[in-house]
Amino acid sequence: MENSKKMNWYTLALMAFSTVWGFGNVLNGFVYFNGIQVIFSWILMFAFYFVPYALMVGELGSAFKNSGGGVSSWIHETIGPKFAYYAGWTYWACHVTYIASKGSGGLKALSWMAFQNGTTYDKLPTLGVQLATLAVLLFFCWVASRGLNPLKKLATVAGTSMFVMSILYILMMFAAPVINPNAGYVSMEFNAKTLIPNFNMGYFTSLSILVFAVGGCEKISPYVNKVKDPSKGFPRGMIALAVMVMVCAILGTIAMGLMFDPMVINESDASFQSYVSNGSYWAFQKLGEYYGVGNALLVIYALCNAIGQFSTLVLSIDAPLRMLLDNEDARQFIPSKLLKKNKYGAYINGIWMVVVLSGSIILIQSLVPGAAAVLTQLNKLNSVTMPLRYLWVFVAYIALRKAYEKFNPEYRFVKNNTLALIAGAWCFFVTAFCSIFGMYVKGDMASTLLNIITPFVLTALGLILPVIKKNEKTEQ
């Protein structure tokens, strides 16, 4: 009877798919990896990184099925409370850059809705755009400080609609040449020359984009033991997830290959930045032209994206901060001033910390020449910082398998302990390698420095807070 209430493996796979995958991942892969050449890299990334990563998450979730704190809980159980604090801090700190990008992304979406082109927004003075972005940040921080989260429910709606739009794009794009054969599609050749990438410095410094795209499946760890027969059901679900993501990545890439010529994308830095900034909107604009519906699909996509960007901004200000500061085990390392709540129950000083750190990134980018360049810079910065939180997943997994006798998960990724440790170390290495190499941006020292300094400052702040807390205790 109890088993009848549990979900099937394919339900888990669909749930995970809508959480992990998004249309922007297809665009970024296509733009950063020279069009359809990204297919080769996607296959390698899925086979040697994403599949083992997802299955390790399954084992961790199974071992700590009663722990609701995710990665921090896993680290707390396997290593100890101080490292659990560092894991929680990393998860929160990664969202500082993410928050800075959501305001810009939301304004970009609103601009496409209003003007139905990318040039109007991109030609605006960078200082004005960044001041508007800062105003958006301050407004939503105020919303969070009042305990108001009006866009939370819309986040689910926007996320679902974006997922539907992503699938719809692939289906409609493959049908377009049949319905409208004379629309002027880009011709593609599938051979070793067009599919095998050049393994140069630019290739390795862009890999963080793919790691960022496939990461985050630890969010579904609480559902491991809610699956029928977890030892078989969960790996089936994760393999099905990997297959669905890989199919969507490959078919989405081919669909984009019919629309966009990589030579045009890469003809100049300005062209590349414009495609990073506007490519997803152009995709739906072209799709609408192929079907004779004008900009209708573009406007729908822009609306969904605007709601998604702003609702994610609210959630990213509020949720990670609460996960860190509500954690009783982490509180012993956090200064009491950061734990202060206002009358609405919001961590007011924590929100101010978000304002200072995310606001600093926004203001620094006032010096960047052009709004498209700002979005490109934020895209790369997120690909460097966000994967740093995945490192703790692999640390937790290695610690779990080292304490083999202590924990007894219902599901195991692999039975051989040595092989499990090698897999955990491999995924840790791939994540660290891609993040570190991703910090370098060819010909752009300002972006390179921002990619290096931001994680360094956030890490240093995380190390300083326990020292402040220790001095606080000494003075009492």
Short mmCIF file of N, CA and C in Angstrom, two decimals, residues 6 10 34 39 60 72 146 200 209-210 212 214 217 225 239 249 340 365 405 420 423 431:
data_model
loop_
_atom_site.label_atom_id
_atom_site.label_comp_id
_atom_site.label_asym_id
_atom_site.label_seq_id
_atom_site.Cartn_x
_atom_site.Cartn_y
_atom_site.Cartn_z
N LYS A 6 4.29 5.83 -3.91
CA LYS A 6 5.58 6.29 -4.39
C LYS A 6 5.53 6.54 -5.90
N TYR A 10 9.97 7.22 -14.16
CA TYR A 10 9.82 8.18 -15.25
C TYR A 10 9.23 9.51 -14.76
N ASN A 34 31.02 26.95 -31.31
CA ASN A 34 31.07 26.96 -32.78
C ASN A 34 29.98 26.11 -33.41
N ILE A 39 27.93 19.36 -30.22
CA ILE A 39 27.33 18.03 -30.04
C ILE A 39 28.35 17.04 -29.48
N LEU A 60 23.75 9.79 -2.21
CA LEU A 60 23.78 10.70 -1.06
C LEU A 60 22.37 10.95 -0.53
N SER A 72 24.57 20.74 2.52
CA SER A 72 25.06 21.11 3.86
C SER A 72 24.82 19.97 4.86
N ARG A 146 10.41 42.84 3.41
CA ARG A 146 9.06 43.01 3.95
C ARG A 146 8.35 41.66 4.11
N ASN A 200 41.61 23.85 -28.41
CA ASN A 200 42.53 24.94 -28.11
C ASN A 200 42.18 25.57 -26.77
N ILE A 209 30.83 26.57 -19.16
CA ILE A 209 29.47 26.81 -19.65
C ILE A 209 28.67 25.51 -19.65
N LEU A 210 29.29 24.41 -20.08
CA LEU A 210 28.60 23.12 -20.13
C LEU A 210 28.41 22.53 -18.73
N PHE A 212 28.08 24.25 -15.98
CA PHE A 212 27.01 25.07 -15.40
C PHE A 212 25.65 24.61 -15.92
N VAL A 214 24.63 21.56 -16.94
CA VAL A 214 24.14 20.25 -16.50
C VAL A 214 24.12 20.09 -14.98
N CYS A 217 21.50 18.94 -10.18
CA CYS A 217 20.54 17.85 -9.96
C CYS A 217 20.45 17.42 -8.50
N ASN A 225 14.10 8.45 -2.01
CA ASN A 225 13.38 7.40 -1.30
C ASN A 225 11.87 7.48 -1.50
N ILE A 239 19.26 7.93 -15.53
CA ILE A 239 19.72 7.60 -16.88
C ILE A 239 18.73 8.15 -17.90
N ALA A 249 19.54 18.50 -26.04
CA ALA A 249 20.73 19.30 -26.36
C ALA A 249 21.12 19.12 -27.82
N LYS A 340 20.18 38.93 12.74
CA LYS A 340 19.12 39.84 13.15
C LYS A 340 17.94 39.81 12.17
N GLN A 365 30.18 46.85 -13.40
CA GLN A 365 29.90 46.64 -14.81
C GLN A 365 29.40 47.89 -15.53
N GLU A 405 31.32 1.77 6.31
CA GLU A 405 30.61 0.93 7.28
C GLU A 405 29.56 1.71 8.08
N ALA A 420 34.12 3.89 -6.74
CA ALA A 420 33.28 5.01 -6.30
C ALA A 420 34.12 6.22 -5.92
N ALA A 423 35.51 7.85 -9.05
CA ALA A 423 34.46 8.61 -9.74
C ALA A 423 34.21 9.95 -9.05
N THR A 431 35.03 19.54 -12.35
CA THR A 431 34.36 20.79 -11.93
C THR A 431 35.37 21.89 -11.62
#
